[in-house]
mmCIF file of C-alpha atoms in Angstrom:
data_model
loop_
_atom_site.group_PDB
_atom_site.id
_atom_site.type_symbol
_atom_site.label_atom_id
_atom_site.label_comp_id
_atom_site.label_asym_id
_atom_site.label_seq_id
_atom_site.Cartn_x
_atom_site.Cartn_y
_atom_site.Cartn_z
ATOM 1 C CA UNK A 123 72.943 99.749 71.822
ATOM 2 C CA UNK A 124 72.362 98.109 75.191
ATOM 3 C CA UNK A 125 74.359 99.672 77.969
ATOM 4 C CA UNK A 126 77.106 97.218 78.987
ATOM 5 C CA UNK A 127 76.939 95.489 82.352
ATOM 6 C CA UNK A 128 79.427 97.054 84.715
ATOM 7 C CA UNK A 129 81.092 95.890 87.916
ATOM 8 C CA UNK A 130 83.633 97.640 90.108
ATOM 9 C CA UNK A 131 86.547 96.361 92.178
ATOM 10 C CA UNK A 132 87.307 97.994 95.545
ATOM 11 C CA UNK A 133 89.912 97.284 98.195
ATOM 12 C CA UNK A 134 89.810 97.784 101.983
ATOM 13 C CA UNK A 135 91.359 101.177 102.844
ATOM 14 C CA UNK A 136 94.090 101.453 105.446
ATOM 15 C CA UNK A 137 92.726 104.501 107.278
ATOM 16 C CA UNK A 138 89.504 106.126 108.468
ATOM 17 C CA UNK A 139 89.988 108.863 105.870
ATOM 18 C CA UNK A 140 90.371 106.206 103.217
ATOM 19 C CA UNK A 141 87.122 104.613 104.361
ATOM 20 C CA UNK A 142 85.315 107.934 104.059
ATOM 21 C CA UNK A 143 86.647 108.370 100.522
ATOM 22 C CA UNK A 144 85.658 104.817 99.627
ATOM 23 C CA UNK A 145 82.126 105.385 100.898
ATOM 24 C CA UNK A 146 81.863 108.426 98.634
ATOM 25 C CA UNK A 147 83.222 106.394 95.714
ATOM 26 C CA UNK A 148 80.603 103.677 96.236
ATOM 27 C CA UNK A 149 77.843 106.289 96.399
ATOM 28 C CA UNK A 150 78.947 107.994 93.184
ATOM 29 C CA UNK A 151 79.326 104.747 91.280
ATOM 30 C CA UNK A 152 75.824 103.625 92.270
ATOM 31 C CA UNK A 153 74.511 105.840 89.487
ATOM 32 C CA UNK A 154 75.721 103.276 86.936
ATOM 33 C CA UNK A 155 73.688 100.457 88.496
ATOM 34 C CA UNK A 156 76.647 98.097 88.794
ATOM 35 C CA UNK A 157 76.019 94.388 88.634
ATOM 36 C CA UNK A 158 78.191 94.091 91.731
ATOM 37 C CA UNK A 159 81.094 95.557 93.674
ATOM 38 C CA UNK A 160 83.953 93.128 94.326
ATOM 39 C CA UNK A 161 86.031 93.489 97.504
ATOM 40 C CA UNK A 162 89.639 92.362 97.360
ATOM 41 C CA UNK A 163 91.078 90.072 100.029
ATOM 42 C CA UNK A 164 94.136 91.389 101.829
ATOM 43 C CA UNK A 165 97.350 89.481 102.393
ATOM 44 C CA UNK A 166 97.888 88.224 105.937
ATOM 45 C CA UNK A 167 95.845 88.588 109.096
ATOM 46 C CA UNK A 168 95.305 92.353 109.410
ATOM 47 C CA UNK A 169 94.748 92.848 105.682
ATOM 48 C CA UNK A 170 92.199 90.053 105.519
ATOM 49 C CA UNK A 171 90.417 91.363 108.593
ATOM 50 C CA UNK A 172 90.058 94.751 106.869
ATOM 51 C CA UNK A 173 88.444 92.950 103.926
ATOM 52 C CA UNK A 174 86.004 91.193 106.238
ATOM 53 C CA UNK A 175 85.194 94.455 108.032
ATOM 54 C CA UNK A 176 84.539 96.237 104.728
ATOM 55 C CA UNK A 177 82.251 93.451 103.515
ATOM 56 C CA UNK A 178 80.340 93.598 106.789
ATOM 57 C CA UNK A 179 79.965 97.371 106.495
ATOM 58 C CA UNK A 180 78.888 97.423 102.849
ATOM 59 C CA UNK A 181 76.506 94.483 103.302
ATOM 60 C CA UNK A 182 74.369 96.724 105.510
ATOM 61 C CA UNK A 183 73.352 98.622 102.368
ATOM 62 C CA UNK A 184 70.843 96.258 100.807
ATOM 63 C CA UNK A 185 71.005 98.178 97.522
ATOM 64 C CA UNK A 186 74.536 96.878 96.944
ATOM 65 C CA UNK A 187 75.376 93.517 95.419
ATOM 66 C CA UNK A 188 78.765 92.372 96.669
ATOM 67 C CA UNK A 189 81.332 89.871 95.466
ATOM 68 C CA UNK A 190 83.985 88.708 97.916
ATOM 69 C CA UNK A 191 87.502 87.904 96.797
ATOM 70 C CA UNK A 192 88.935 84.831 98.495
ATOM 71 C CA UNK A 193 92.461 83.442 98.127
ATOM 72 C CA UNK A 194 93.904 80.051 99.014
ATOM 73 C CA UNK A 195 97.417 81.322 99.766
ATOM 74 C CA UNK A 196 98.648 81.094 103.343
ATOM 75 C CA UNK A 197 95.479 79.627 104.856
ATOM 76 C CA UNK A 198 94.080 76.236 105.771
ATOM 77 C CA UNK A 199 91.052 74.716 104.102
ATOM 78 C CA UNK A 200 89.143 75.011 107.375
ATOM 79 C CA UNK A 201 89.809 78.732 107.761
ATOM 80 C CA UNK A 202 88.988 79.502 104.129
ATOM 81 C CA UNK A 203 85.684 77.660 104.167
ATOM 82 C CA UNK A 204 84.770 79.205 107.523
ATOM 83 C CA UNK A 205 85.309 82.662 106.032
ATOM 84 C CA UNK A 206 83.212 81.888 102.959
ATOM 85 C CA UNK A 207 80.386 80.479 105.100
ATOM 86 C CA UNK A 208 80.340 83.724 107.084
ATOM 87 C CA UNK A 209 80.047 85.712 103.861
ATOM 88 C CA UNK A 210 77.296 83.420 102.658
ATOM 89 C CA UNK A 211 75.412 84.195 105.872
ATOM 90 C CA UNK A 212 75.737 87.906 105.030
ATOM 91 C CA UNK A 213 73.978 87.218 101.741
ATOM 92 C CA UNK A 214 77.107 87.276 99.553
ATOM 93 C CA UNK A 215 76.537 84.861 96.667
ATOM 94 C CA UNK A 216 79.390 85.982 94.417
ATOM 95 C CA UNK A 217 83.027 85.021 94.913
ATOM 96 C CA UNK A 218 86.229 85.899 93.095
ATOM 97 C CA UNK A 219 88.445 82.874 93.751
ATOM 98 C CA UNK A 220 92.177 83.480 93.345
ATOM 99 C CA UNK A 221 95.289 81.519 94.197
ATOM 100 C CA UNK A 222 97.050 84.471 95.798
ATOM 101 C CA UNK A 223 100.727 85.361 95.684
ATOM 102 C CA UNK A 224 103.749 83.630 97.144
ATOM 103 C CA UNK A 225 104.896 84.961 100.501
ATOM 104 C CA UNK A 226 108.096 86.379 98.970
ATOM 105 C CA UNK A 227 107.881 88.347 95.687
ATOM 106 C CA UNK A 228 109.369 86.284 92.883
ATOM 107 C CA UNK A 229 109.425 83.057 94.905
ATOM 108 C CA UNK A 230 107.687 79.901 93.738
ATOM 109 C CA UNK A 231 104.197 79.503 95.157
ATOM 110 C CA UNK A 232 103.866 76.907 97.912
ATOM 111 C CA UNK A 233 100.414 75.863 99.164
ATOM 112 C CA UNK A 234 99.647 75.941 102.890
ATOM 113 C CA UNK A 235 100.398 72.607 104.538
ATOM 114 C CA UNK A 236 96.730 72.231 105.480
ATOM 115 C CA UNK A 237 95.415 74.172 102.527
ATOM 116 C CA UNK A 238 94.231 73.555 99.014
ATOM 117 C CA UNK A 239 96.893 72.234 96.676
ATOM 118 C CA UNK A 240 95.742 74.196 93.639
ATOM 119 C CA UNK A 241 92.976 76.443 92.380
ATOM 120 C CA UNK A 242 91.019 73.557 90.866
ATOM 121 C CA UNK A 243 90.631 71.815 94.223
ATOM 122 C CA UNK A 244 89.893 75.212 95.795
ATOM 123 C CA UNK A 245 87.081 76.029 93.343
ATOM 124 C CA UNK A 246 85.568 72.553 93.598
ATOM 125 C CA UNK A 247 85.292 72.955 97.389
ATOM 126 C CA UNK A 248 83.687 76.385 97.032
ATOM 127 C CA UNK A 249 81.189 74.906 94.590
ATOM 128 C CA UNK A 250 80.292 72.183 97.105
ATOM 129 C CA UNK A 251 79.721 74.861 99.738
ATOM 130 C CA UNK A 252 76.902 76.625 97.931
ATOM 131 C CA UNK A 253 75.356 77.935 94.741
ATOM 132 C CA UNK A 254 77.893 80.716 94.278
ATOM 133 C CA UNK A 255 78.730 82.661 91.157
ATOM 134 C CA UNK A 256 82.487 81.955 91.138
ATOM 135 C CA UNK A 257 84.721 84.220 89.087
ATOM 136 C CA UNK A 258 88.342 83.334 88.356
ATOM 137 C CA UNK A 259 91.270 85.158 86.792
ATOM 138 C CA UNK A 260 92.276 85.041 83.129
ATOM 139 C CA UNK A 261 95.409 86.469 81.547
ATOM 140 C CA UNK A 262 95.476 87.897 77.996
ATOM 141 C CA UNK A 263 99.193 88.441 78.680
ATOM 142 C CA UNK A 264 100.718 85.331 80.281
ATOM 143 C CA UNK A 265 101.005 85.288 84.080
ATOM 144 C CA UNK A 266 104.647 85.338 85.299
ATOM 145 C CA UNK A 267 104.218 81.754 86.572
ATOM 146 C CA UNK A 268 102.808 80.585 83.241
ATOM 147 C CA UNK A 269 104.689 78.145 81.017
ATOM 148 C CA UNK A 270 102.635 78.950 77.920
ATOM 149 C CA UNK A 271 99.266 80.231 76.751
ATOM 150 C CA UNK A 272 98.207 76.628 76.110
ATOM 151 C CA UNK A 273 98.981 75.701 79.715
ATOM 152 C CA UNK A 274 97.124 78.786 80.951
ATOM 153 C CA UNK A 275 94.051 77.861 78.941
ATOM 154 C CA UNK A 276 94.176 74.200 79.966
ATOM 155 C CA UNK A 277 94.193 75.277 83.605
ATOM 156 C CA UNK A 278 91.366 77.760 83.038
ATOM 157 C CA UNK A 279 89.366 74.926 81.460
ATOM 158 C CA UNK A 280 89.974 72.816 84.587
ATOM 159 C CA UNK A 281 88.749 75.693 86.771
ATOM 160 C CA UNK A 282 85.643 75.982 84.614
ATOM 161 C CA UNK A 283 85.001 72.254 84.943
ATOM 162 C CA UNK A 284 85.473 72.497 88.728
ATOM 163 C CA UNK A 285 82.695 75.078 89.011
ATOM 164 C CA UNK A 286 83.907 78.503 87.898
ATOM 165 C CA UNK A 287 81.096 80.438 86.233
ATOM 166 C CA UNK A 288 82.929 83.551 84.984
ATOM 167 C CA UNK A 289 86.461 84.652 84.168
ATOM 168 C CA UNK A 290 87.707 88.214 84.653
ATOM 169 C CA UNK A 291 90.827 89.211 82.769
ATOM 170 C CA UNK A 292 93.857 90.992 84.078
ATOM 171 C CA UNK A 293 94.040 94.541 82.724
ATOM 172 C CA UNK A 294 95.238 95.156 79.173
ATOM 173 C CA UNK A 295 95.352 98.134 76.836
ATOM 174 C CA UNK A 296 94.694 96.845 73.333
ATOM 175 C CA UNK A 297 91.401 95.257 72.331
ATOM 176 C CA UNK A 298 93.216 92.845 70.025
ATOM 177 C CA UNK A 299 94.879 91.251 73.080
ATOM 178 C CA UNK A 300 91.482 90.452 74.558
ATOM 179 C CA UNK A 301 89.938 89.156 71.341
ATOM 180 C CA UNK A 302 92.943 86.915 70.582
ATOM 181 C CA UNK A 303 92.754 85.462 74.074
ATOM 182 C CA UNK A 304 89.004 84.827 73.872
ATOM 183 C CA UNK A 305 89.373 83.167 70.469
ATOM 184 C CA UNK A 306 92.016 80.783 71.820
ATOM 185 C CA UNK A 307 89.964 80.150 74.967
ATOM 186 C CA UNK A 308 86.927 79.131 72.945
ATOM 187 C CA UNK A 309 89.081 76.764 70.891
ATOM 188 C CA UNK A 310 90.235 75.226 74.198
ATOM 189 C CA UNK A 311 86.645 74.480 75.231
ATOM 190 C CA UNK A 312 86.176 77.406 77.605
ATOM 191 C CA UNK A 313 82.560 78.502 77.368
ATOM 192 C CA UNK A 314 82.070 80.701 80.460
ATOM 193 C CA UNK A 315 81.859 84.483 79.995
ATOM 194 C CA UNK A 316 85.275 86.171 79.873
ATOM 195 C CA UNK A 317 84.827 89.693 81.218
ATOM 196 C CA UNK A 318 87.493 92.249 80.312
ATOM 197 C CA UNK A 319 89.172 93.858 83.314
ATOM 198 C CA UNK A 320 89.614 97.588 82.689
ATOM 199 C CA UNK A 321 92.111 99.763 84.566
ATOM 200 C CA UNK A 322 91.908 103.534 84.062
ATOM 201 C CA UNK A 323 95.479 104.780 84.471
ATOM 202 C CA UNK A 324 95.613 106.909 87.600
ATOM 203 C CA UNK A 325 99.408 106.824 87.806
ATOM 204 C CA UNK A 326 101.758 105.457 85.130
ATOM 205 C CA UNK A 327 104.533 104.695 87.641
ATOM 206 C CA UNK A 328 102.136 102.711 89.814
ATOM 207 C CA UNK A 329 100.847 100.956 86.705
ATOM 208 C CA UNK A 330 104.344 99.751 85.823
ATOM 209 C CA UNK A 331 104.641 98.168 89.287
ATOM 210 C CA UNK A 332 101.288 96.419 88.831
ATOM 211 C CA UNK A 333 102.306 95.176 85.382
ATOM 212 C CA UNK A 334 105.613 93.792 86.646
ATOM 213 C CA UNK A 335 103.788 91.747 89.288
ATOM 214 C CA UNK A 336 101.146 90.239 87.025
ATOM 215 C CA UNK A 337 102.902 90.035 83.655
ATOM 216 C CA UNK A 338 100.687 92.585 81.897
ATOM 217 C CA UNK A 339 102.113 94.376 78.860
ATOM 218 C CA UNK A 340 102.133 98.157 78.688
ATOM 219 C CA UNK A 341 102.429 99.113 75.008
ATOM 220 C CA UNK A 342 105.039 101.739 74.190
ATOM 221 C CA UNK A 343 102.379 104.068 72.851
ATOM 222 C CA UNK A 344 100.601 104.021 76.234
ATOM 223 C CA UNK A 345 103.797 104.941 78.082
ATOM 224 C CA UNK A 346 104.520 107.659 75.522
ATOM 225 C CA UNK A 347 101.066 109.177 76.046
ATOM 226 C CA UNK A 348 102.000 109.962 79.670
ATOM 227 C CA UNK A 349 105.545 111.217 79.084
ATOM 228 C CA UNK A 350 106.136 114.575 80.743
ATOM 229 C CA UNK A 351 102.818 114.530 82.618
ATOM 230 C CA UNK A 352 104.191 113.595 86.051
ATOM 231 C CA UNK A 353 103.472 117.111 87.337
ATOM 232 C CA UNK A 354 100.358 117.700 85.244
ATOM 233 C CA UNK A 355 97.611 115.554 86.782
ATOM 234 C CA UNK A 356 94.783 117.299 84.929
ATOM 235 C CA UNK A 357 96.193 116.486 81.509
ATOM 236 C CA UNK A 358 97.178 112.981 82.637
ATOM 237 C CA UNK A 359 93.584 112.366 83.755
ATOM 238 C CA UNK A 360 92.225 113.568 80.420
ATOM 239 C CA UNK A 361 94.617 111.252 78.569
ATOM 240 C CA UNK A 362 93.664 108.346 80.845
ATOM 241 C CA UNK A 363 89.943 108.805 80.206
ATOM 242 C CA UNK A 364 90.476 109.081 76.458
ATOM 243 C CA UNK A 365 92.579 105.912 76.265
ATOM 244 C CA UNK A 366 90.201 103.942 78.456
ATOM 245 C CA UNK A 367 87.135 105.103 76.558
ATOM 246 C CA UNK A 368 88.712 104.191 73.204
ATOM 247 C CA UNK A 369 89.528 100.707 74.535
ATOM 248 C CA UNK A 370 85.988 100.157 75.815
ATOM 249 C CA UNK A 371 84.474 101.345 72.541
ATOM 250 C CA UNK A 372 86.730 99.004 70.560
ATOM 251 C CA UNK A 373 85.645 96.128 72.805
ATOM 252 C CA UNK A 374 81.961 97.007 72.417
ATOM 253 C CA UNK A 375 82.374 97.173 68.649
ATOM 254 C CA UNK A 376 83.749 93.630 68.864
ATOM 255 C CA UNK A 377 80.711 92.385 70.771
ATOM 256 C CA UNK A 378 81.700 92.853 74.431
ATOM 257 C CA UNK A 379 78.723 93.590 76.671
ATOM 258 C CA UNK A 380 80.284 93.688 80.176
ATOM 259 C CA UNK A 381 83.240 95.368 81.883
ATOM 260 C CA UNK A 382 84.915 94.963 85.278
ATOM 261 C CA UNK A 383 86.632 98.193 86.355
ATOM 262 C CA UNK A 384 89.642 98.176 88.656
ATOM 263 C CA UNK A 385 88.815 101.459 90.400
ATOM 264 C CA UNK A 386 91.716 101.603 92.898
ATOM 265 C CA UNK A 387 89.065 103.142 95.183
ATOM 266 C CA UNK A 388 89.042 106.320 93.104
ATOM 267 C CA UNK A 389 85.881 107.211 91.257
ATOM 268 C CA UNK A 390 86.662 110.177 88.946
ATOM 269 C CA UNK A 391 88.319 108.386 85.998
ATOM 270 C CA UNK A 392 86.066 105.334 86.165
ATOM 271 C CA UNK A 393 83.028 107.572 86.574
ATOM 272 C CA UNK A 394 83.975 109.648 83.549
ATOM 273 C CA UNK A 395 84.389 106.579 81.341
ATOM 274 C CA UNK A 396 81.161 104.963 82.539
ATOM 275 C CA UNK A 397 79.240 108.211 82.098
ATOM 276 C CA UNK A 398 80.355 108.571 78.479
ATOM 277 C CA UNK A 399 79.629 104.911 77.718
ATOM 278 C CA UNK A 400 76.131 105.278 79.222
ATOM 279 C CA UNK A 401 75.390 108.424 77.226
ATOM 280 C CA UNK A 402 76.590 106.734 74.054
ATOM 281 C CA UNK A 403 74.352 103.743 74.721
ATOM 282 C CA UNK A 404 71.329 105.956 75.401
ATOM 283 C CA UNK A 405 71.871 107.909 72.174
ATOM 284 C CA UNK A 406 72.153 104.745 70.079
ATOM 285 C CA UNK A 407 69.001 103.291 71.668
ATOM 286 C CA UNK A 408 67.122 106.496 70.891
ATOM 287 C CA UNK A 409 68.367 106.661 67.305
#
């Protein structure tokens, strides 16, 4: 069995201590030879500046391949393209292009008056700017703004046609959700790779907040697995690794050969899962 391609998502930390911890996380995860590390793009001026600073810092390590998140929310076309050009000059050739959230939670999204009107126009402009690998989001569970799965897939097809080269899914917890989505996507004419986004569960309460924002479904059996473990982090971590490993194995059995891990800047759970997947791959290759 070939070891699956792996990529990791990081976000800019808010403190110097957080930056130290992130640096250690990056170093530990290097052992799995990731295809790239993606850096999320903060909301607003200070958050976005932290993203730029982190990209600048990590780009100094020429052993790292970086992907820069870029959003169209709250910014003009000129500012967005200026930012992407600066990243291109750093040697960043991978982008994760996202619409971004509305300014107020739950409010309808409104594009910037001098910005891109939708993600399709946004991606087309990024494609004109250079030969980037452009990843976009995909949703096995419908996004809160979605009218239907058919509408979601029609829009994903438009993003593909505009220049997107990869889709990364929102997190999910049952392999069947991913395979159903991919089957429907292929029927809709979507041919780009659809990489499953994997989130090891560091904190079930935090996970529920994430799921509420993005429309992801947390199965009852997942919630039940963490009942009573609020004050038992060691057992919760063991459960998290087991659930995540089972999901990845089910996906591999179904033909998946790449994963994108949402690390939340913490390496232990992601590292444990990746280590076990790597060992399993090595044993199967040797058999």
